[in-house]
Coordinates of C-alpha atoms in Angstrom, one line a residue:
Chain A
M292 CA -36.1 20.6 -35.7
L293 CA -35.1 19.4 -39.1
S294 CA -32.2 21.9 -39.2
Y295 CA -31.1 20.7 -35.8
I296 CA -31.0 17.1 -37.1
V297 CA -29.1 18.3 -40.2
R298 CA -26.6 20.2 -38.0
R299 CA -26.2 17.2 -35.8
L300 CA -25.6 15.0 -38.8
G301 CA -23.0 17.4 -40.1
G302 CA -21.2 17.2 -36.7
A303 CA -21.3 13.4 -36.9
L304 CA -19.7 13.5 -40.3
V305 CA -16.9 15.6 -39.1
V306 CA -16.3 13.2 -36.2
L307 CA -16.3 10.3 -38.7
F308 CA -13.6 12.0 -40.7
G309 CA -11.7 12.5 -37.4
I310 CA -12.0 8.8 -36.6
S311 CA -10.8 7.8 -40.1
V312 CA -7.7 10.1 -39.7
V313 CA -6.9 8.7 -36.2
T314 CA -7.2 5.0 -37.3
F315 CA -5.2 5.7 -40.4
I316 CA -2.4 7.4 -38.4
L317 CA -2.4 4.5 -35.9
A318 CA -2.2 1.9 -38.7
Y319 CA 0.6 3.9 -40.3
A320 CA 2.4 4.4 -37.0
V321 CA 2.7 0.7 -36.3
P322 CA 6.3 -0.2 -36.0
S323 CA 5.9 -3.7 -37.5
D324 CA 6.0 -3.6 -41.3
P325 CA 2.7 -4.9 -42.7
A326 CA 4.6 -6.2 -45.8
R327 CA 7.0 -8.1 -43.6
M328 CA 4.0 -9.5 -41.7
I329 CA 2.4 -10.8 -44.9
A330 CA 5.6 -12.1 -46.4
G331 CA 6.7 -13.9 -43.2
P332 CA 10.1 -13.7 -41.5
K333 CA 12.0 -15.8 -44.0
A334 CA 11.0 -13.9 -47.1
S335 CA 13.7 -12.0 -49.0
M336 CA 13.9 -8.2 -49.0
A337 CA 12.9 -8.2 -52.7
T338 CA 9.6 -10.0 -51.9
V339 CA 8.9 -7.6 -49.0
L340 CA 9.6 -4.6 -51.3
A341 CA 7.3 -6.1 -53.9
I342 CA 4.5 -6.6 -51.4
R343 CA 5.1 -3.1 -50.1
H344 CA 4.7 -1.7 -53.6
Q345 CA 1.6 -3.9 -54.2
L346 CA 0.0 -2.5 -51.0
G347 CA 0.9 1.0 -52.0
L348 CA 3.0 1.5 -48.8
D349 CA 5.7 3.2 -50.8
R350 CA 3.4 6.0 -51.9
P351 CA 3.0 9.4 -50.2
L352 CA 0.9 9.6 -47.1
Y353 CA -2.0 11.6 -48.5
V354 CA -2.3 9.2 -51.4
Q355 CA -2.4 6.3 -49.0
Y356 CA -5.0 8.1 -46.9
G357 CA -7.1 8.7 -50.1
A358 CA -6.9 5.0 -50.9
Y359 CA -7.8 4.1 -47.3
I360 CA -10.9 6.2 -47.5
W361 CA -11.8 4.8 -50.9
R362 CA -11.5 1.3 -49.5
L363 CA -13.6 2.2 -46.4
L364 CA -16.3 3.6 -48.6
H365 CA -16.4 0.2 -50.4
L366 CA -16.6 -1.5 -47.0
N367 CA -13.2 -3.0 -47.6
L368 CA -11.3 -3.2 -44.3
G369 CA -8.4 -5.2 -45.8
M370 CA -7.3 -8.7 -45.2
S371 CA -6.4 -10.3 -41.9
Y372 CA -2.7 -11.2 -41.9
V373 CA -3.4 -14.2 -39.7
Y374 CA -6.6 -15.7 -41.0
N375 CA -6.0 -14.5 -44.6
L376 CA -9.7 -13.6 -44.8
P377 CA -11.3 -10.2 -45.4
V378 CA -11.7 -8.3 -42.1
T379 CA -15.3 -7.6 -42.9
T380 CA -16.0 -11.3 -43.0
L381 CA -14.3 -11.9 -39.7
I382 CA -16.3 -9.0 -38.1
G383 CA -19.5 -10.2 -39.7
Q384 CA -19.2 -13.6 -38.2
R385 CA -18.7 -12.2 -34.7
F386 CA -21.0 -9.2 -34.8
L387 CA -24.2 -10.9 -33.6
P388 CA -22.7 -12.7 -30.6
T389 CA -21.1 -9.4 -29.4
A390 CA -24.3 -7.4 -30.0
T391 CA -26.3 -10.0 -28.0
L392 CA -23.8 -9.8 -25.2
A393 CA -23.6 -6.0 -25.2
L394 CA -27.3 -5.7 -25.3
S395 CA -27.8 -8.1 -22.3
A396 CA -25.1 -6.3 -20.4
W397 CA -26.8 -3.0 -21.0
I398 CA -30.2 -4.3 -20.0
A399 CA -28.7 -5.7 -16.8
E400 CA -27.2 -2.3 -16.0
L401 CA -30.6 -0.7 -16.4
V402 CA -32.5 -3.4 -14.6
I403 CA -30.2 -3.0 -11.6
G404 CA -29.4 0.7 -11.8
I405 CA -32.7 2.4 -12.5
P406 CA -34.8 0.8 -9.6
L407 CA -31.9 1.5 -7.2
G408 CA -31.8 5.1 -8.4
I409 CA -35.5 5.5 -7.8
Y410 CA -35.2 3.8 -4.4
T411 CA -32.3 5.9 -3.2
A412 CA -33.9 9.1 -4.4
R413 CA -37.1 8.4 -2.4
R414 CA -35.1 7.4 0.7
A415 CA -32.5 10.2 0.3
R416 CA -30.4 10.7 3.5
K417 CA -31.9 7.6 5.2
L418 CA -29.8 4.7 6.3
S419 CA -31.1 2.5 3.4
D420 CA -29.9 5.2 1.0
Y421 CA -26.4 5.1 2.4
I422 CA -26.2 1.3 2.3
V423 CA -27.5 1.0 -1.3
S424 CA -25.2 3.8 -2.4
I425 CA -22.2 2.2 -0.9
L426 CA -23.0 -1.1 -2.4
A427 CA -23.5 0.5 -5.8
L428 CA -20.1 2.2 -5.3
I429 CA -18.4 -1.1 -4.5
G430 CA -19.9 -2.5 -7.7
I431 CA -18.5 0.2 -9.8
S432 CA -15.1 -0.3 -8.1
L433 CA -14.8 -4.0 -9.1
L434 CA -12.6 -5.2 -12.0
I435 CA -14.9 -6.9 -14.6
P436 CA -12.8 -10.1 -15.0
W437 CA -12.3 -10.5 -11.3
L438 CA -16.0 -10.3 -10.5
G439 CA -16.7 -12.5 -13.5
I440 CA -14.3 -15.3 -12.4
V441 CA -15.6 -15.2 -8.9
L442 CA -19.2 -15.5 -10.1
L443 CA -18.2 -18.2 -12.5
Y444 CA -16.5 -20.1 -9.7
W445 CA -19.4 -19.9 -7.3
L446 CA -22.4 -20.0 -9.6
G447 CA -21.0 -22.1 -12.4
F448 CA -18.6 -24.5 -10.6
K449 CA -19.3 -24.8 -6.9
I450 CA -23.1 -24.6 -7.3
P451 CA -23.5 -25.4 -11.0
I452 CA -26.5 -23.2 -11.9
F453 CA -24.9 -21.6 -14.9
P454 CA -22.7 -22.9 -17.7
L455 CA -18.9 -22.3 -17.4
G456 CA -18.6 -19.7 -20.2
G457 CA -18.9 -20.1 -24.0
A458 CA -21.9 -19.2 -26.1
G459 CA -25.3 -20.9 -26.1
G460 CA -28.8 -20.1 -24.8
I461 CA -29.9 -17.5 -22.4
S462 CA -28.3 -19.3 -19.5
H463 CA -24.9 -18.5 -21.0
L464 CA -25.8 -14.8 -21.1
I465 CA -26.9 -14.4 -17.5
L466 CA -23.5 -14.4 -15.7
P467 CA -21.7 -12.0 -18.1
A468 CA -24.7 -9.7 -18.1
L469 CA -24.9 -9.8 -14.3
T470 CA -21.1 -9.1 -14.1
Y471 CA -21.4 -6.1 -16.3
G472 CA -24.6 -5.0 -14.6
I473 CA -23.0 -5.0 -11.2
T474 CA -20.0 -3.0 -12.3
G475 CA -21.9 -0.5 -14.4
A476 CA -25.2 0.0 -12.6
A477 CA -23.9 2.6 -10.1
A478 CA -23.4 5.2 -12.8
Y479 CA -27.2 5.1 -13.6
T480 CA -28.2 4.9 -10.0
R481 CA -26.1 8.0 -9.1
L482 CA -27.3 10.0 -12.1
L483 CA -31.0 9.1 -11.7
K484 CA -30.9 9.8 -8.0
S485 CA -29.5 13.3 -8.3
S486 CA -31.7 14.2 -11.2
M487 CA -34.8 12.8 -9.4
L488 CA -34.0 14.8 -6.3
E489 CA -33.8 17.9 -8.5
V490 CA -37.1 17.2 -10.1
L491 CA -38.8 16.3 -6.8
K492 CA -38.2 19.9 -5.7
Q493 CA -40.1 21.4 -8.7
D494 CA -43.4 23.2 -8.4
Y495 CA -45.2 20.9 -10.8
V496 CA -44.5 17.9 -8.5
R497 CA -46.0 19.8 -5.6
T498 CA -49.0 20.7 -7.7
A499 CA -49.4 17.1 -8.7
R500 CA -49.3 16.0 -5.1
A501 CA -51.7 18.8 -4.1
K502 CA -54.1 17.6 -6.7
G503 CA -54.2 14.3 -4.8
A504 CA -52.3 12.2 -7.3
T505 CA -51.0 9.0 -5.7
E506 CA -47.3 8.7 -4.9
S507 CA -46.7 6.1 -7.6
R508 CA -48.5 8.3 -10.2
V509 CA -46.4 11.3 -9.2
I510 CA -43.2 9.3 -9.5
N511 CA -44.1 7.5 -12.7
R512 CA -45.9 10.3 -14.6
H513 CA -44.3 13.5 -13.4
V514 CA -40.9 12.8 -11.8
L515 CA -39.4 9.9 -13.8
R516 CA -40.3 11.3 -17.2
N517 CA -38.3 14.4 -16.5
A518 CA -35.6 12.9 -14.5
L519 CA -34.7 10.3 -17.2
I520 CA -33.3 12.9 -19.6
P521 CA -29.7 12.9 -18.2
V522 CA -30.0 9.1 -17.9
I523 CA -30.6 8.9 -21.7
T524 CA -27.6 11.2 -22.3
Y525 CA -25.5 8.9 -20.2
G526 CA -26.9 5.9 -22.2
G527 CA -25.2 7.4 -25.2
I528 CA -21.9 7.8 -23.4
D529 CA -22.2 4.4 -21.9
I530 CA -22.1 2.6 -25.2
G531 CA -18.4 3.5 -25.5
Y532 CA -17.7 2.0 -22.1
L533 CA -19.8 -1.0 -23.0
L534 CA -18.0 -1.8 -26.2
G535 CA -14.7 -1.5 -24.4
G536 CA -15.9 -3.5 -21.4
V537 CA -17.2 -6.2 -23.7
V538 CA -13.6 -7.2 -24.5
L539 CA -13.0 -8.0 -20.8
L540 CA -16.3 -9.8 -20.6
E541 CA -15.6 -11.9 -23.7
V542 CA -12.1 -12.9 -22.6
T543 CA -13.4 -13.8 -19.1
F544 CA -16.4 -15.8 -20.3
N545 CA -14.7 -17.2 -23.4
W546 CA -17.5 -15.6 -25.6
N547 CA -16.3 -15.8 -29.2
G548 CA -17.2 -12.3 -30.4
L549 CA -15.5 -9.1 -31.6
G550 CA -13.7 -8.6 -28.2
I551 CA -11.9 -11.9 -28.5
L552 CA -11.2 -11.3 -32.1
A553 CA -9.6 -7.9 -31.2
Y554 CA -7.8 -9.5 -28.3
N555 CA -6.3 -12.3 -30.4
A556 CA -5.4 -9.8 -33.2
I557 CA -3.5 -7.7 -30.7
S558 CA -1.4 -10.6 -29.5
E559 CA -0.7 -11.5 -33.1
S560 CA -0.1 -7.9 -34.4
D561 CA -2.9 -8.4 -36.9
I562 CA -3.3 -4.7 -37.6
P563 CA -6.1 -4.7 -40.1
V564 CA -8.3 -6.7 -37.7
I565 CA -7.4 -4.4 -34.8
M566 CA -8.1 -1.2 -36.8
G567 CA -11.3 -2.8 -38.2
T568 CA -12.8 -3.5 -34.8
V569 CA -11.7 -0.1 -33.4
L570 CA -13.2 1.6 -36.4
L571 CA -16.5 -0.3 -36.2
T572 CA -16.9 0.3 -32.5
A573 CA -16.2 4.0 -32.9
L574 CA -18.7 4.2 -35.7
L575 CA -21.3 2.5 -33.4
V576 CA -20.6 5.1 -30.7
V577 CA -21.2 8.0 -33.1
L578 CA -24.4 6.4 -34.4
F579 CA -25.8 5.8 -30.9
N580 CA -25.0 9.3 -29.8
L581 CA -26.7 10.7 -32.8
L582 CA -29.7 8.5 -32.0
V583 CA -29.8 9.7 -28.5
D584 CA -29.8 13.3 -29.6
I585 CA -32.7 12.7 -31.9
V586 CA -34.6 10.7 -29.3
Y587 CA -34.3 13.7 -27.0
V588 CA -36.4 15.8 -29.3
F589 CA -39.3 13.4 -28.8
V590 CA -38.8 12.6 -25.1
D591 CA -38.4 16.1 -23.7
P592 CA -41.2 18.4 -24.6
R593 CA -39.1 21.4 -23.3
I594 CA -36.4 20.9 -25.9
R595 CA -37.3 22.7 -29.1
Y596 CA -34.6 23.0 -31.7
G597 CA -34.9 25.8 -34.2
Chain B
M46 CA -4.2 51.5 -11.5
S47 CA -1.4 49.3 -13.0
V48 CA -1.9 45.7 -14.0
Q49 CA 0.1 44.6 -11.0
N50 CA -2.2 46.5 -8.6
A51 CA -5.2 45.2 -10.4
S52 CA -4.0 41.6 -10.2
A53 CA -3.1 42.2 -6.6
A54 CA -6.6 43.4 -6.0
I55 CA -8.0 40.4 -7.8
G56 CA -5.6 38.0 -6.0
G57 CA -6.6 39.6 -2.7
A58 CA -10.3 39.3 -3.4
S59 CA -10.0 35.7 -4.3
K60 CA -7.8 35.0 -1.3
S61 CA -10.3 36.3 1.2
Q62 CA -13.1 34.6 -0.7
K63 CA -11.0 31.4 -0.6
K64 CA -10.7 31.6 3.2
S65 CA -14.4 31.8 3.8
R66 CA -14.9 29.2 1.1
G67 CA -12.4 27.0 2.9
A68 CA -14.2 27.4 6.2
L69 CA -17.5 26.5 4.5
F70 CA -15.7 23.5 2.9
W71 CA -14.6 22.0 6.2
K72 CA -18.0 22.7 7.7
S73 CA -19.8 20.7 5.1
V74 CA -17.2 17.9 5.1
R75 CA -18.7 16.9 8.4
K76 CA -22.0 16.3 6.7
F77 CA -20.4 13.7 4.4
P78 CA -18.4 11.3 6.5
M79 CA -17.7 8.9 3.6
V80 CA -15.1 11.5 2.4
Y81 CA -13.0 10.6 5.5
V82 CA -13.2 6.9 4.7
G83 CA -12.1 7.6 1.1
G84 CA -9.4 10.0 2.2
L85 CA -8.1 7.4 4.7
I86 CA -7.9 4.7 2.1
V87 CA -6.1 6.9 -0.4
F88 CA -3.7 8.0 2.3
L89 CA -2.9 4.4 3.3
L90 CA -2.4 3.5 -0.4
V91 CA 0.1 6.3 -0.8
I92 CA 1.9 5.1 2.4
C93 CA 2.0 1.6 0.9
A94 CA 3.5 2.8 -2.4
V95 CA 6.1 5.2 -0.8
F96 CA 7.3 2.8 1.9
A97 CA 6.9 -0.4 -0.1
P98 CA 10.5 -1.5 0.7
V99 CA 9.9 -1.1 4.4
L100 CA 6.4 -2.7 4.5
A101 CA 7.2 -5.6 2.3
L102 CA 8.5 -8.7 4.1
H103 CA 10.4 -10.2 1.2
N104 CA 11.7 -9.3 -2.2
P105 CA 8.6 -9.2 -4.5
I106 CA 10.3 -11.0 -7.4
T107 CA 12.4 -13.6 -5.5
Q108 CA 11.1 -17.1 -6.1
Y109 CA 11.3 -18.9 -2.7
Q110 CA 11.7 -22.7 -2.6
N111 CA 9.6 -22.9 0.6
G112 CA 6.8 -21.1 -1.3
L113 CA 6.0 -24.3 -3.2
H114 CA 4.9 -27.7 -1.9
M115 CA 6.7 -30.8 -3.0
D116 CA 4.2 -31.3 -5.8
G117 CA 4.9 -27.7 -7.1
T118 CA 1.6 -26.2 -5.9
P119 CA 1.9 -22.8 -4.0
V120 CA 1.7 -22.8 -0.2
G121 CA -1.2 -21.0 1.4
P122 CA -1.1 -18.1 3.9
S123 CA 1.4 -18.8 6.7
K124 CA 3.6 -17.0 9.1
F125 CA 6.3 -16.6 6.5
F126 CA 3.9 -15.8 3.6
P127 CA 1.0 -13.9 5.2
F128 CA -1.1 -13.9 2.0
G129 CA 0.4 -17.2 0.7
A130 CA 2.9 -17.7 -2.2
D131 CA 2.2 -17.6 -5.9
D132 CA 2.7 -20.4 -8.5
V133 CA 6.5 -19.8 -8.6
G134 CA 6.9 -19.3 -4.9
R135 CA 6.9 -15.5 -4.7
D136 CA 5.4 -13.8 -1.6
V137 CA 1.9 -12.5 -2.5
Y138 CA 1.9 -10.0 0.3
S139 CA 5.1 -8.3 -0.8
R140 CA 4.0 -8.3 -4.4
L141 CA 0.7 -6.7 -3.4
I142 CA 2.5 -3.9 -1.5
Y143 CA 4.8 -3.2 -4.5
G144 CA 1.8 -3.5 -6.9
S145 CA 0.3 -0.5 -5.3
R146 CA 3.0 1.6 -6.9
V147 CA 1.9 0.7 -10.4
S148 CA -1.7 1.4 -9.7
L149 CA -0.9 4.8 -8.0
I150 CA 1.6 5.9 -10.7
V151 CA -0.9 5.1 -13.5
G152 CA -3.8 6.7 -11.5
F153 CA -1.9 9.9 -10.8
V154 CA 0.3 10.4 -13.9
A155 CA -2.2 9.3 -16.5
T156 CA -4.8 11.6 -14.9
A157 CA -2.3 14.4 -14.8
I158 CA -1.7 14.0 -18.5
S159 CA -5.4 14.0 -19.3
L160 CA -6.0 16.9 -16.9
L161 CA -3.3 19.0 -18.6
I162 CA -4.7 18.4 -22.1
G163 CA -8.4 18.5 -21.2
T164 CA -8.2 21.6 -19.0
T165 CA -6.2 23.6 -21.5
L166 CA -8.4 22.7 -24.4
G167 CA -11.6 23.2 -22.4
L168 CA -10.4 26.6 -21.2
I169 CA -9.5 27.7 -24.8
S170 CA -12.6 26.3 -26.3
G171 CA -15.0 27.9 -23.7
Y172 CA -13.2 31.2 -23.6
F173 CA -12.8 31.9 -27.3
G174 CA -15.9 30.3 -28.6
G175 CA -16.8 30.5 -32.3
F176 CA -14.7 28.5 -34.8
I177 CA -12.0 27.5 -32.3
D178 CA -14.6 26.1 -30.0
T179 CA -16.2 24.1 -32.8
V180 CA -12.9 22.7 -33.9
I181 CA -11.8 21.7 -30.4
M182 CA -15.2 20.2 -29.6
R183 CA -15.3 18.1 -32.7
I184 CA -11.8 16.8 -31.8
T185 CA -13.1 16.0 -28.4
D186 CA -16.1 14.2 -29.9
T187 CA -13.7 12.2 -32.0
I188 CA -11.6 11.1 -29.0
L189 CA -14.8 10.3 -27.0
A190 CA -16.1 8.1 -29.9
F191 CA -13.4 5.5 -29.4
P192 CA -14.2 2.9 -26.8
F193 CA -11.7 3.7 -24.1
L194 CA -10.4 0.2 -23.2
L195 CA -10.3 -1.1 -26.8
F196 CA -8.5 1.9 -28.0
A197 CA -6.0 1.9 -25.1
L198 CA -5.4 -1.8 -25.9
A199 CA -4.7 -1.0 -29.6
L200 CA -2.5 2.0 -28.7
V201 CA -0.4 0.1 -26.1
T202 CA 0.0 -2.8 -28.6
I203 CA 1.3 -0.3 -31.2
L204 CA 3.6 1.6 -28.8
G205 CA 4.8 -1.6 -27.1
S206 CA 3.9 -3.0 -23.7
S207 CA 5.4 -1.0 -20.9
L208 CA 4.3 1.1 -17.9
T209 CA 5.3 4.3 -19.7
N210 CA 3.2 3.4 -22.7
V211 CA 0.2 2.5 -20.6
L212 CA 0.5 5.9 -18.9
I213 CA 0.7 7.7 -22.3
A214 CA -2.2 5.7 -23.8
I215 CA -4.5 6.2 -20.9
G216 CA -3.4 9.8 -20.5
I217 CA -3.9 10.9 -24.1
L218 CA -7.3 9.1 -24.4
G219 CA -8.8 10.2 -21.2
W220 CA -9.1 14.0 -21.6
G221 CA -12.3 14.1 -23.6
V222 CA -14.8 14.3 -20.7
M223 CA -12.5 16.8 -18.9
A224 CA -12.4 19.1 -21.9
R225 CA -16.2 19.1 -22.1
V226 CA -16.8 19.7 -18.4
V227 CA -14.1 22.5 -18.2
R228 CA -15.6 24.2 -21.3
G229 CA -19.0 24.1 -19.8
Q230 CA -17.7 25.7 -16.6
V231 CA -15.8 28.4 -18.5
L232 CA -19.0 29.3 -20.4
S233 CA -20.8 29.8 -17.1
V234 CA -18.1 32.0 -15.5
K235 CA -16.6 33.9 -18.3
E236 CA -19.2 36.7 -18.3
F237 CA -18.8 37.3 -14.6
E238 CA -17.7 40.8 -13.5
Y239 CA -14.3 39.7 -12.2
V240 CA -13.4 38.2 -15.6
Q241 CA -14.5 41.4 -17.3
A242 CA -12.6 43.5 -14.8
A243 CA -9.4 41.6 -15.3
R244 CA -9.8 42.0 -19.1
A245 CA -10.6 45.7 -18.8
L246 CA -7.4 46.1 -16.7
G247 CA -5.4 44.7 -19.5
A248 CA -4.5 41.2 -18.1
S249 CA -3.1 39.0 -20.8
T250 CA -5.3 36.1 -22.1
P251 CA -3.2 33.3 -20.6
R252 CA -3.4 35.2 -17.3
I253 CA -7.2 35.5 -17.5
L254 CA -7.5 31.8 -18.4
F255 CA -5.1 30.3 -15.8
R256 CA -5.1 32.8 -13.0
V257 CA -8.6 34.3 -13.0
I258 CA -10.9 31.6 -14.5
L259 CA -9.1 28.4 -13.6
P260 CA -9.1 29.0 -9.8
N261 CA -12.8 29.6 -9.9
I262 CA -13.7 26.4 -11.6
L263 CA -11.2 24.2 -9.7
G264 CA -14.0 22.4 -7.7
P265 CA -15.5 20.4 -10.5
I266 CA -12.1 19.8 -12.0
I267 CA -10.8 18.2 -8.7
V268 CA -13.9 16.0 -8.5
L269 CA -13.5 14.9 -12.1
A270 CA -9.8 14.2 -11.6
T271 CA -10.4 12.1 -8.4
L272 CA -12.9 10.0 -10.2
A273 CA -10.6 9.7 -13.2
V274 CA -7.9 8.3 -11.0
S275 CA -10.2 5.5 -9.9
Q276 CA -11.2 4.8 -13.5
N277 CA -7.6 4.8 -14.7
I278 CA -6.5 2.4 -12.0
L279 CA -9.2 0.0 -13.2
V280 CA -8.3 0.5 -16.9
E281 CA -4.6 -0.3 -16.1
A282 CA -5.7 -3.5 -14.2
G283 CA -7.9 -4.4 -17.2
L284 CA -5.0 -3.9 -19.6
S285 CA -2.6 -5.9 -17.3
F286 CA -5.3 -8.6 -17.2
L287 CA -5.3 -8.8 -21.0
G288 CA -1.5 -9.1 -20.9
V289 CA -0.5 -5.7 -22.2
G290 CA 1.1 -3.2 -19.9
V291 CA 3.3 -4.0 -16.9
Q292 CA 4.9 -7.3 -17.6
P293 CA 5.7 -10.0 -15.0
P294 CA 7.8 -10.5 -12.9
T295 CA 7.1 -6.8 -12.0
P296 CA 3.9 -7.0 -9.9
S297 CA 0.8 -5.1 -10.8
W298 CA -2.6 -6.0 -9.3
G299 CA -4.0 -6.7 -12.8
N300 CA -1.2 -9.1 -13.8
M301 CA -1.4 -10.8 -10.4
I302 CA -5.2 -11.4 -10.9
Y303 CA -4.5 -12.7 -14.4
A304 CA -1.9 -15.1 -13.1
G305 CA -4.2 -16.3 -10.3
V306 CA -7.2 -17.2 -12.5
Q307 CA -5.9 -20.6 -13.4
D308 CA -5.3 -21.6 -9.8
Y309 CA -8.4 -20.1 -8.3
Q310 CA -9.9 -23.4 -7.4
F311 CA -7.1 -24.7 -5.2
A312 CA -5.1 -21.4 -4.4
P313 CA -7.8 -18.7 -4.2
W314 CA -5.5 -16.3 -2.3
L315 CA -3.7 -15.7 -5.6
M316 CA -6.7 -13.9 -7.1
V317 CA -8.6 -12.8 -4.0
Y318 CA -6.0 -10.6 -2.4
P319 CA -5.1 -8.5 -5.4
G320 CA -8.8 -8.2 -6.3
V321 CA -9.6 -6.9 -2.9
A322 CA -6.7 -4.5 -2.9
L323 CA -7.8 -3.2 -6.3
L324 CA -11.4 -2.9 -5.0
L325 CA -10.3 -0.9 -1.9
A326 CA -8.0 1.4 -3.9
V327 CA -10.7 2.2 -6.5
L328 CA -13.4 2.5 -3.9
G329 CA -11.2 4.9 -1.9
F330 CA -10.9 7.3 -4.9
N331 CA -14.6 6.9 -5.7
L332 CA -15.7 7.7 -2.2
L333 CA -13.3 10.7 -2.1
G334 CA -14.5 12.0 -5.5
D335 CA -18.2 11.4 -4.8
G336 CA -17.9 13.0 -1.4
L337 CA -16.1 16.1 -2.8
R338 CA -18.8 16.4 -5.4
D339 CA -21.5 16.5 -2.7
I340 CA -19.5 19.0 -0.6
L341 CA -18.7 21.3 -3.5
D342 CA -22.3 21.1 -4.8
P343 CA -23.8 24.6 -4.1
R344 CA -27.1 23.0 -3.5
N345 CA -25.7 21.2 -0.4
A346 CA -23.9 24.4 0.8
T347 CA -23.9 25.1 4.5
H348 CA -24.6 28.7 5.4

């Protein structure tokens, strides 16, 4: 098991290297000149050249990449052109709001998706299964901002139950979480349903039933534990969608987090901030997938890694 | 036996197999009626996009004076504007019809780009294994690590906002899952006798990959591609909503929704119609993809 974890860590390191290369190329491929961005449109060519030299932009690519990695290892993501603050500071200020939002969105997905998955698996091929499946499919086909605005209008404005966007207490979290839950739950429902149907056919489920175990015990102890494995895998993949979707959620609900930071940075060509958020989110995805792979070992007794 | 004969034999075998498989396919389609609904929606969508100039009542970017009230607010659904007019007096219905073109082009072309990259890399990775496999799979992991929407947003910003760049961005970011699935499929079929037979008969590697293995794993690829179309349509709409991608006055459902947000309270048609159009289009591809998956699933096979 230890060698499996070590191997998995090695793979993650290679991916981290890949991520650093991709973000470096993207930052380098930007058509707008960073030196010109800092100096402003009125600065003379000499000033621009001086800044370019100061930033090391006139040195060969591999030297710049080396410097880039060196800065990353020192948690230096550069300075924002617009705010004139270190990118790490900007990200640090907004990390917690985004983490809160993403976590609530994810919980909403699970709270909606998992019970529906169990329900449709137990009612497979009945009318209620079809109705719930179609509803879940409609959910997954909705555009996040569209659903968000409609919910905001009806549940925030017409019937003012929830606040109209912004950050605050739990009441501010419910609508964005619900929006993401509705659009994301179907993936979990679908996955859990098919894996439960597979498990329900197994001999050990029949044995449990033959022993006289109650239906809820069979489902909870025997079926769910085994059927949740692919769901956990998807949880790791989902973090990527979640961190992308959070941009749409934050813009829709005016939630001042990393998503809005990136969104504003994009309209202002603030490259260090864009690259910083892309890098951070990619890092989180790698981390979570690593976590999922390690959790596996403990969840599924059948998986033994030599 | 020469290579030609051998391949003819292989081709012949797969053809007769295909025929019975095709019959089985149509037999099991009946068990999953939602495929028809999905197929119908997709068909209507294609009709909309192709015959947009015929179906549209007005020019989608003309600003009509009678589209606005005296106080400058847009007029609601009427005989002249079936779905109302937008905030500068353009016909929402005609813009909706033309907007289907953007969604479909992004859906199909971006998926085709991802499919080309993902399938090729997946085939190579699965077939050769070893070091090549490791390298390709680590590259795939890298691409999959970037949150799709955020990365597409960054890429389109860097390349510049245009339909072509949206296509490229979505296309070159979306192949990760496809490469993984294709690789898995290749691993499961590459030891079959017909692959070994083709190899023994001296078929070239590209021929084995694309003419022998690929046709046999087409099912899951088609399912994946159909679902990718629906996802890519949503991503395009999301990018348009965030202001990158197709720029007004060219209509796309995403930028129509964005433009309608401000006026939702007194002119709900601006946001409701494009939202519903988007929902139907995405739902159509989802129903089709889900249905095809159920039909092609050997566990649901009709015998």
